[in-house]
Coordinates of C-alpha atoms in Angstrom, one line a residue:
M1 CA 94.5 72.6 84.3
P2 CA 92.9 70.7 87.3
N3 CA 90.0 73.1 87.6
N4 CA 89.0 72.9 84.0
A5 CA 89.4 69.1 83.9
A6 CA 87.2 68.5 86.9
L7 CA 84.6 70.9 85.6
A8 CA 84.7 69.1 82.2
V9 CA 84.2 65.7 83.8
G10 CA 81.2 66.9 85.8
L11 CA 79.5 68.7 82.9
G12 CA 80.3 66.0 80.4
L13 CA 78.8 63.2 82.5
G14 CA 75.9 65.3 83.4
A15 CA 75.2 65.9 79.7
V16 CA 75.3 62.1 79.1
L17 CA 72.8 61.6 81.9
L18 CA 70.4 64.1 80.5
T19 CA 70.5 62.6 77.0
L20 CA 69.4 59.1 78.2
P21 CA 66.0 58.3 76.5
S22 CA 63.4 58.4 79.3
G23 CA 61.1 56.0 77.5
D24 CA 63.6 53.2 77.4
F25 CA 64.8 53.7 81.0
H26 CA 64.3 50.4 82.9
L27 CA 65.0 49.4 86.5
E28 CA 68.2 47.7 85.6
D29 CA 69.5 51.1 84.3
W30 CA 69.5 52.5 87.8
G31 CA 72.9 51.1 88.5
F32 CA 74.3 52.9 85.5
A33 CA 72.5 56.1 86.5
K34 CA 73.8 56.0 90.0
R35 CA 77.4 55.6 88.7
L36 CA 76.9 58.6 86.5
V37 CA 75.6 60.7 89.4
L38 CA 78.6 59.6 91.5
C39 CA 80.9 60.6 88.7
V40 CA 79.4 64.0 88.4
A41 CA 79.5 64.4 92.2
A42 CA 83.2 63.4 92.2
G43 CA 84.0 65.9 89.5
V44 CA 82.3 68.7 91.4
T45 CA 84.0 67.6 94.6
V46 CA 87.4 67.6 92.9
L47 CA 86.7 71.1 91.5
V48 CA 85.8 72.4 95.0
L49 CA 88.8 70.8 96.6
V50 CA 91.2 72.2 93.9
R51 CA 89.7 75.7 94.4
L52 CA 89.9 75.3 98.2
H53 CA 93.5 74.2 97.9
R54 CA 94.4 77.2 95.8
L55 CA 92.6 79.5 98.3
L56 CA 94.3 78.1 101.4
F57 CA 97.7 77.1 100.2
Q58 CA 98.8 78.4 96.8
P59 CA 100.2 82.0 96.3
L60 CA 98.0 84.6 94.7
E61 CA 99.2 85.6 91.2
L62 CA 97.3 88.6 89.9
L63 CA 99.0 89.9 86.7
R64 CA 97.4 92.7 84.8
T65 CA 98.1 93.7 81.2
P66 CA 98.7 97.4 80.3
E67 CA 95.1 97.9 79.1
D68 CA 93.4 95.9 81.8
V69 CA 92.9 98.6 84.4
G70 CA 92.3 102.3 84.5
Y71 CA 90.6 103.0 81.1
I72 CA 87.0 103.4 80.3
A73 CA 85.8 101.4 77.2
E74 CA 82.6 103.0 75.9
D75 CA 80.7 103.2 72.6
G76 CA 81.7 99.7 71.6
R77 CA 85.5 100.3 71.9
T78 CA 87.7 97.6 73.3
K79 CA 89.9 98.2 76.4
A80 CA 93.0 98.2 74.2
R81 CA 91.5 100.8 71.9
A82 CA 90.4 103.0 74.8
A83 CA 93.9 102.7 76.3
N84 CA 95.6 103.7 73.1
E85 CA 93.3 106.6 72.6
A86 CA 93.9 107.8 76.2
R87 CA 97.6 107.6 75.8
R88 CA 97.7 109.4 72.5
R89 CA 95.4 112.3 73.5
R90 CA 96.6 112.9 77.0
K91 CA 98.8 115.9 77.8
V92 CA 101.8 114.8 79.7
G93 CA 102.9 118.2 81.1
E94 CA 106.4 119.5 81.9
L95 CA 108.1 116.3 83.1
P96 CA 111.1 115.7 85.3
P97 CA 113.8 113.3 83.9
V98 CA 112.3 110.0 83.1
Y99 CA 114.8 107.6 84.6
P100 CA 115.9 108.4 88.2
N101 CA 119.2 106.9 89.5
G102 CA 118.6 103.9 91.7
W103 CA 117.8 100.2 92.1
Y104 CA 115.0 98.6 90.1
R105 CA 113.5 95.1 90.2
V106 CA 114.0 92.9 87.2
L107 CA 112.2 89.7 88.3
D108 CA 111.6 87.4 91.3
S109 CA 114.3 84.9 92.0
H110 CA 112.0 81.9 91.6
M111 CA 111.4 82.9 88.0
L112 CA 115.1 82.3 87.1
G113 CA 116.4 78.7 87.6
R114 CA 120.0 77.6 87.4
G115 CA 121.1 77.7 83.8
E116 CA 118.0 79.6 82.6
V117 CA 117.9 82.7 80.4
R118 CA 115.3 85.4 80.5
S119 CA 114.6 88.5 78.4
A120 CA 113.8 91.8 80.1
Y121 CA 112.9 95.2 78.7
I122 CA 113.7 97.9 81.3
L123 CA 114.6 101.6 81.2
G124 CA 114.1 101.5 77.4
Q125 CA 116.8 98.8 77.1
Q126 CA 116.7 95.2 75.9
L127 CA 118.5 93.1 78.5
V128 CA 119.4 89.4 79.0
V129 CA 119.1 87.9 82.5
F130 CA 120.6 84.5 83.2
R131 CA 121.7 82.4 86.2
G132 CA 125.1 80.7 85.9
H133 CA 125.7 77.2 87.0
D134 CA 127.2 78.5 90.2
G135 CA 123.8 79.9 91.0
K136 CA 124.6 83.6 90.6
A137 CA 122.3 85.8 88.5
H138 CA 123.7 88.2 85.9
V139 CA 122.3 91.0 83.8
L140 CA 123.9 92.1 80.5
D141 CA 122.8 94.1 77.4
A142 CA 121.0 91.7 75.2
Y143 CA 122.6 92.5 71.8
C144 CA 125.8 90.8 70.8
P145 CA 128.3 93.4 69.5
H146 CA 129.4 91.0 66.8
L147 CA 126.4 91.0 64.4
G148 CA 123.6 92.1 66.8
A149 CA 121.9 88.8 67.7
N150 CA 119.7 88.9 70.9
L151 CA 121.4 86.8 73.5
A152 CA 118.1 86.3 75.3
V153 CA 116.5 84.7 72.3
G154 CA 118.1 81.3 71.9
G155 CA 121.2 82.0 73.9
R156 CA 122.3 79.3 76.4
V157 CA 124.2 79.3 79.6
L158 CA 127.6 77.6 79.6
G159 CA 129.2 77.6 83.0
N160 CA 128.8 81.2 84.0
C161 CA 128.7 82.6 80.5
I162 CA 125.9 83.3 78.0
E163 CA 126.5 81.9 74.5
C164 CA 125.3 83.9 71.5
P165 CA 122.8 81.8 69.5
F166 CA 124.2 83.2 66.1
H167 CA 127.9 82.4 66.2
G168 CA 128.6 81.0 69.6
W169 CA 130.5 83.9 71.1
Q170 CA 130.6 83.5 74.9
Y171 CA 130.3 86.4 77.3
R172 CA 131.0 86.2 81.0
G173 CA 128.2 87.3 83.4
S174 CA 130.7 88.7 85.9
D175 CA 132.0 91.5 83.6
G176 CA 130.5 91.0 80.1
K177 CA 133.8 90.3 78.5
C178 CA 133.9 87.8 75.6
E179 CA 135.7 84.6 76.8
K180 CA 135.6 82.5 73.7
I181 CA 135.0 82.7 70.0
P182 CA 134.7 79.1 68.8
Y183 CA 136.1 79.7 65.3
S184 CA 138.9 82.2 66.3
D185 CA 142.2 81.7 68.1
K186 CA 142.2 85.2 69.5
V187 CA 139.5 87.2 71.3
P188 CA 139.7 91.0 70.9
E189 CA 140.3 92.7 74.2
F190 CA 137.5 95.2 73.5
A191 CA 134.9 92.4 72.7
Q192 CA 132.3 92.7 75.5
V193 CA 128.7 93.6 76.3
R194 CA 127.6 96.0 79.0
R195 CA 127.3 94.4 82.4
W196 CA 124.6 96.0 84.6
P197 CA 125.4 96.1 88.3
S198 CA 122.9 93.8 90.0
C199 CA 122.1 92.2 93.3
E200 CA 119.8 89.4 94.5
V201 CA 118.2 90.1 97.8
N202 CA 114.8 89.4 99.3
Q203 CA 114.2 86.8 96.6
Q204 CA 114.4 89.4 93.9
V205 CA 117.0 90.3 91.2
L206 CA 117.5 94.0 90.9
I207 CA 119.7 96.2 88.7
W208 CA 121.4 99.6 89.4
F209 CA 120.9 102.5 87.0
H210 CA 122.9 105.7 87.0
C211 CA 122.9 108.1 84.1
D212 CA 126.6 108.8 84.5
G213 CA 127.6 105.2 84.9
L214 CA 128.5 105.5 88.6
E215 CA 128.6 102.4 90.8
P216 CA 125.8 101.8 93.4
Q217 CA 125.7 104.5 96.0
W218 CA 123.6 102.6 98.4
S219 CA 122.4 99.0 98.8
V220 CA 118.9 97.4 99.1
P221 CA 118.5 96.2 102.7
E222 CA 117.9 92.5 103.3
Q223 CA 114.8 91.8 105.2
P224 CA 115.8 89.3 107.9
E225 CA 112.4 87.5 108.2
V226 CA 112.5 86.8 104.4
A227 CA 116.1 85.7 104.5
N228 CA 115.7 83.3 107.4
G229 CA 112.5 81.8 106.1
Q230 CA 110.2 83.1 108.9
W231 CA 108.1 84.9 106.3
V232 CA 107.2 83.0 103.2
Y233 CA 106.1 84.0 99.7
R234 CA 102.3 84.3 99.4
G235 CA 101.9 85.9 96.0
R236 CA 102.3 89.0 93.9
T237 CA 100.4 91.4 91.7
E238 CA 101.7 93.2 88.6
H239 CA 100.3 96.3 86.9
F240 CA 101.5 98.5 84.0
I241 CA 100.9 102.2 84.5
N242 CA 101.1 105.0 81.9
C243 CA 102.6 107.9 83.9
H244 CA 105.9 109.3 85.0
I245 CA 107.6 107.3 87.7
Q246 CA 107.7 110.1 90.2
E247 CA 103.9 110.3 90.3
I248 CA 103.6 106.8 91.9
P249 CA 105.7 107.2 95.1
E250 CA 104.3 110.8 95.4
N251 CA 101.1 109.2 96.5
G252 CA 102.7 108.4 99.8
A253 CA 103.0 112.1 100.6
D254 CA 99.6 113.0 99.1
I255 CA 97.8 112.4 102.4
A256 CA 94.6 114.2 101.3
H257 CA 93.8 111.8 98.5
L258 CA 93.5 108.9 100.9
G259 CA 90.4 110.4 102.5
H260 CA 88.7 110.9 99.2
L261 CA 89.8 108.1 96.9
H262 CA 90.4 105.3 99.3
T263 CA 87.6 105.7 101.9
P264 CA 85.0 103.7 100.1
G265 CA 85.0 100.0 101.0
L266 CA 86.6 97.3 98.9
P267 CA 83.2 96.0 97.6
S268 CA 82.8 99.3 95.8
G269 CA 85.4 98.2 93.3
V270 CA 87.9 100.1 91.2
D271 CA 85.9 102.0 88.7
L272 CA 85.9 105.6 90.1
R273 CA 82.5 106.3 88.5
Y274 CA 80.9 103.9 90.9
T275 CA 83.1 103.7 94.1
N276 CA 80.9 106.1 95.9
S277 CA 77.8 104.1 95.3
K278 CA 75.3 104.2 98.1
T279 CA 75.0 100.4 98.0
W280 CA 78.2 100.0 99.9
E281 CA 78.1 103.2 102.0
F282 CA 78.1 101.2 105.2
V283 CA 81.7 100.0 104.7
R284 CA 84.3 102.8 105.1
H285 CA 88.1 102.9 105.5
D286 CA 89.7 105.5 107.7
W287 CA 93.4 106.5 107.2
K288 CA 95.8 108.4 109.5
V289 CA 99.1 109.0 107.6
E290 CA 102.4 110.7 108.2
W291 CA 105.3 111.0 105.6
D292 CA 108.9 112.1 106.3
P293 CA 112.3 111.7 104.7
E294 CA 115.0 110.0 106.7
P295 CA 118.2 111.9 107.8
E296 CA 121.8 111.0 106.8
P297 CA 123.2 108.5 106.1
N298 CA 119.8 107.3 104.9
S299 CA 118.7 110.4 103.1
H300 CA 117.8 108.2 100.1
C301 CA 115.1 106.7 102.2
S302 CA 111.7 108.0 103.4
Q303 CA 108.9 106.6 105.6
M304 CA 105.2 106.7 105.5
R305 CA 103.4 105.6 108.7
V306 CA 99.8 104.4 108.3
N307 CA 97.1 103.6 110.8
H308 CA 94.1 102.0 109.1
S309 CA 90.8 101.2 110.6
L310 CA 87.5 99.9 109.2
T311 CA 84.0 101.0 110.1
L312 CA 80.7 99.2 109.5
F313 CA 77.5 101.2 109.7
G314 CA 79.5 103.9 111.4
C315 CA 81.0 101.6 114.1
R316 CA 84.7 101.1 114.2
L317 CA 86.0 97.5 114.3
P318 CA 89.1 97.7 116.5
L319 CA 90.0 94.0 115.8
L320 CA 90.6 95.0 112.1
D321 CA 93.0 97.9 112.8
L322 CA 96.1 97.6 110.7
R323 CA 99.4 99.4 111.2
V324 CA 101.7 99.8 108.2
V325 CA 105.2 101.3 107.9
A326 CA 106.2 101.9 104.3
R327 CA 109.9 102.5 103.9
Q328 CA 111.0 103.7 100.5
V329 CA 114.6 103.0 99.4
G330 CA 115.5 105.1 96.4
P331 CA 113.0 105.7 93.6
G332 CA 112.0 102.1 92.9
V333 CA 111.7 100.0 96.0
V334 CA 109.3 100.2 99.0
F335 CA 109.0 97.9 101.9
L336 CA 105.5 97.8 103.5
R337 CA 105.5 96.1 106.9
F338 CA 102.2 95.0 108.3
D339 CA 101.5 94.6 112.0
H340 CA 98.1 93.2 113.0
S341 CA 97.0 92.4 116.6
F342 CA 95.8 88.9 115.8
L343 CA 96.4 88.3 112.0
G344 CA 100.2 88.5 112.4
R345 CA 102.9 90.3 110.6
G346 CA 104.2 90.4 107.1
L347 CA 106.0 92.4 104.4
M348 CA 104.9 93.6 101.0
M349 CA 107.5 94.7 98.5
H350 CA 106.3 97.5 96.3
C351 CA 108.6 97.9 93.3
V352 CA 108.3 100.4 90.4
T353 CA 110.4 99.7 87.4
P354 CA 110.5 102.0 84.3
V355 CA 109.8 100.1 81.1
E356 CA 109.8 103.1 78.9
P357 CA 109.7 106.9 79.8
L358 CA 106.0 106.9 80.5
L359 CA 105.3 103.2 81.2
Q360 CA 106.0 101.7 84.6
C361 CA 105.8 98.1 85.8
V362 CA 104.6 98.0 89.4
T363 CA 104.7 94.8 91.4
H364 CA 103.5 94.0 94.9
T365 CA 105.2 90.8 96.4
M366 CA 103.8 89.5 99.6
F367 CA 105.7 87.6 102.3
Y368 CA 103.9 86.6 105.5
Q369 CA 104.4 84.6 108.7
R370 CA 104.6 80.9 107.9
N371 CA 102.2 80.0 110.7
I372 CA 99.4 82.3 109.5
P373 CA 97.0 80.7 107.0
A374 CA 97.7 81.8 103.4
V375 CA 94.2 83.1 103.0
V376 CA 95.0 86.0 105.3
P377 CA 98.0 87.6 103.4
K378 CA 96.2 86.8 100.1
F379 CA 93.2 88.8 101.3
I380 CA 95.5 91.7 102.2
L381 CA 97.2 91.5 98.9
K382 CA 93.9 91.4 97.0
G383 CA 92.6 94.4 99.1
E384 CA 95.8 96.3 98.3
S385 CA 95.3 95.6 94.6
I386 CA 91.8 97.0 94.7
Q387 CA 92.9 100.2 96.4
F388 CA 95.9 100.4 94.1
E389 CA 93.8 100.1 90.9
R390 CA 91.8 103.1 91.9
D391 CA 95.1 105.1 91.8
V392 CA 95.9 103.4 88.4
M393 CA 92.7 105.0 86.9
I394 CA 94.0 108.4 88.1
W395 CA 97.6 107.9 86.9
N396 CA 96.7 106.5 83.5
N397 CA 94.7 109.6 82.6
K398 CA 96.3 112.5 84.5
M399 CA 98.8 115.2 83.5
Y400 CA 101.9 116.0 85.4
I401 CA 101.9 119.5 86.8
S402 CA 105.4 120.8 87.6
K403 CA 104.1 123.8 89.6
P404 CA 100.9 122.5 91.2
L405 CA 98.4 124.7 93.0
L406 CA 98.8 123.5 96.6
V407 CA 97.2 124.5 99.9
K408 CA 99.0 124.3 103.2
E409 CA 97.6 120.8 103.9
D410 CA 99.5 119.6 100.8
A411 CA 102.9 120.6 102.3
A412 CA 104.1 117.0 102.3
V413 CA 103.8 116.8 98.5
R414 CA 106.2 119.7 98.1
R415 CA 108.6 118.1 100.5
H416 CA 108.4 114.8 98.7
R417 CA 109.3 116.5 95.4
R418 CA 112.3 118.0 97.0
W419 CA 113.4 114.7 98.4
F420 CA 112.8 112.8 95.2
S421 CA 114.9 115.3 93.2
Q422 CA 118.1 113.8 94.6
F423 CA 117.7 110.9 92.2
Y424 CA 118.1 113.1 89.2
S425 CA 121.5 114.2 87.8
Q426 CA 122.4 116.8 85.2
N427 CA 122.6 114.1 82.6
S428 CA 119.5 112.2 83.6
P429 CA 117.5 111.4 80.4
Q430 CA 114.6 113.7 79.5
L431 CA 111.6 112.7 77.4
E432 CA 111.8 113.7 73.8
Y433 CA 108.6 114.1 71.9
R434 CA 107.0 116.2 69.3
R435 CA 104.2 118.5 70.5
D436 CA 102.3 118.6 67.2
T437 CA 102.0 115.3 65.3
L438 CA 99.6 113.7 62.9
D439 CA 99.5 110.1 64.1
F440 CA 96.8 108.0 62.5

């Protein structure tokens, strides 16, 4: 990588300079020494320029692993061990169905080139995602019905079909039907794999899930500024969270938690044991929030309106006031629109995708005005990540309470649960687990 190469050059030449024997150093050696110093300076300069280029121009990619955030590793335990113990010991509570009906992000469009194949594990299913040579993305069940090979592992794209790596059976992306068996004259009519309804919008590939197999009942709205190139991609974050999917969007209606969990400034970090440290007491965030569902025909949508301000030493800084409208579309997609007086406007797509019943993949993808320096939206994205990781520490360790003890100020939480219940059907899958196990 450029950073490591530049650093290696600088340190390596510096080490050579230090190892020169001082007693044998003569005047004629000064030319060589000067060249060494120049090489070291050049290496350091390259390193600084590379980092500056990344800061100013390249997107921010912050991808966390499942055990990276939200667990406390004490007594010599690794983060992975602490995460496994927390998951095993936690009480989950009386859960709603684990997979609501709706649209879910699979991957970003730029991650799937023409003719490329990707593997995806979503909603407890192994899927194959590929882009045909006509440029259209398709999502199918991954396992070939012939003898069970995984189409995503070694499969290749031929035209707009995916070819099985085991025997060469070819399945159309448009409907999943087998189009060709290379060693057979006839293809059985029932030879096909499941095709998942999908769409590609806002530079993302999404799939539709409905427990009863119904076709999409609403669409994901295209954001015009992203479609016409006014707002450009500035990065994304990715987190894996061990909780029920409903608990994540419910935060939007839980107005009271903002004043407690998210008031400490960003320098306070994400470890909730230390966020209220007196060291950073002079930096505080203030939140004014409203949440409401939308009426028909958009009853599958809701809105959270946020006015955020920052105070230093008790003085509000009006120039840093930020207005955000977060519009949720179904259970898994949220559009957060930023509007700042002098730092411009942008959009963050917050997507929650169930991996397994109690494991969610959450991404934040940032698009921002092209004429605003990239460092601005990257700072906002990083700040959002810090605040979000405080929530992750709660979610990873909490229990879902189906009948919570609420006060009148928590009324929006109850309304949100009523609104979210529309995404469950009678046949929505429930979590099946044993209450008493001996799992060593």
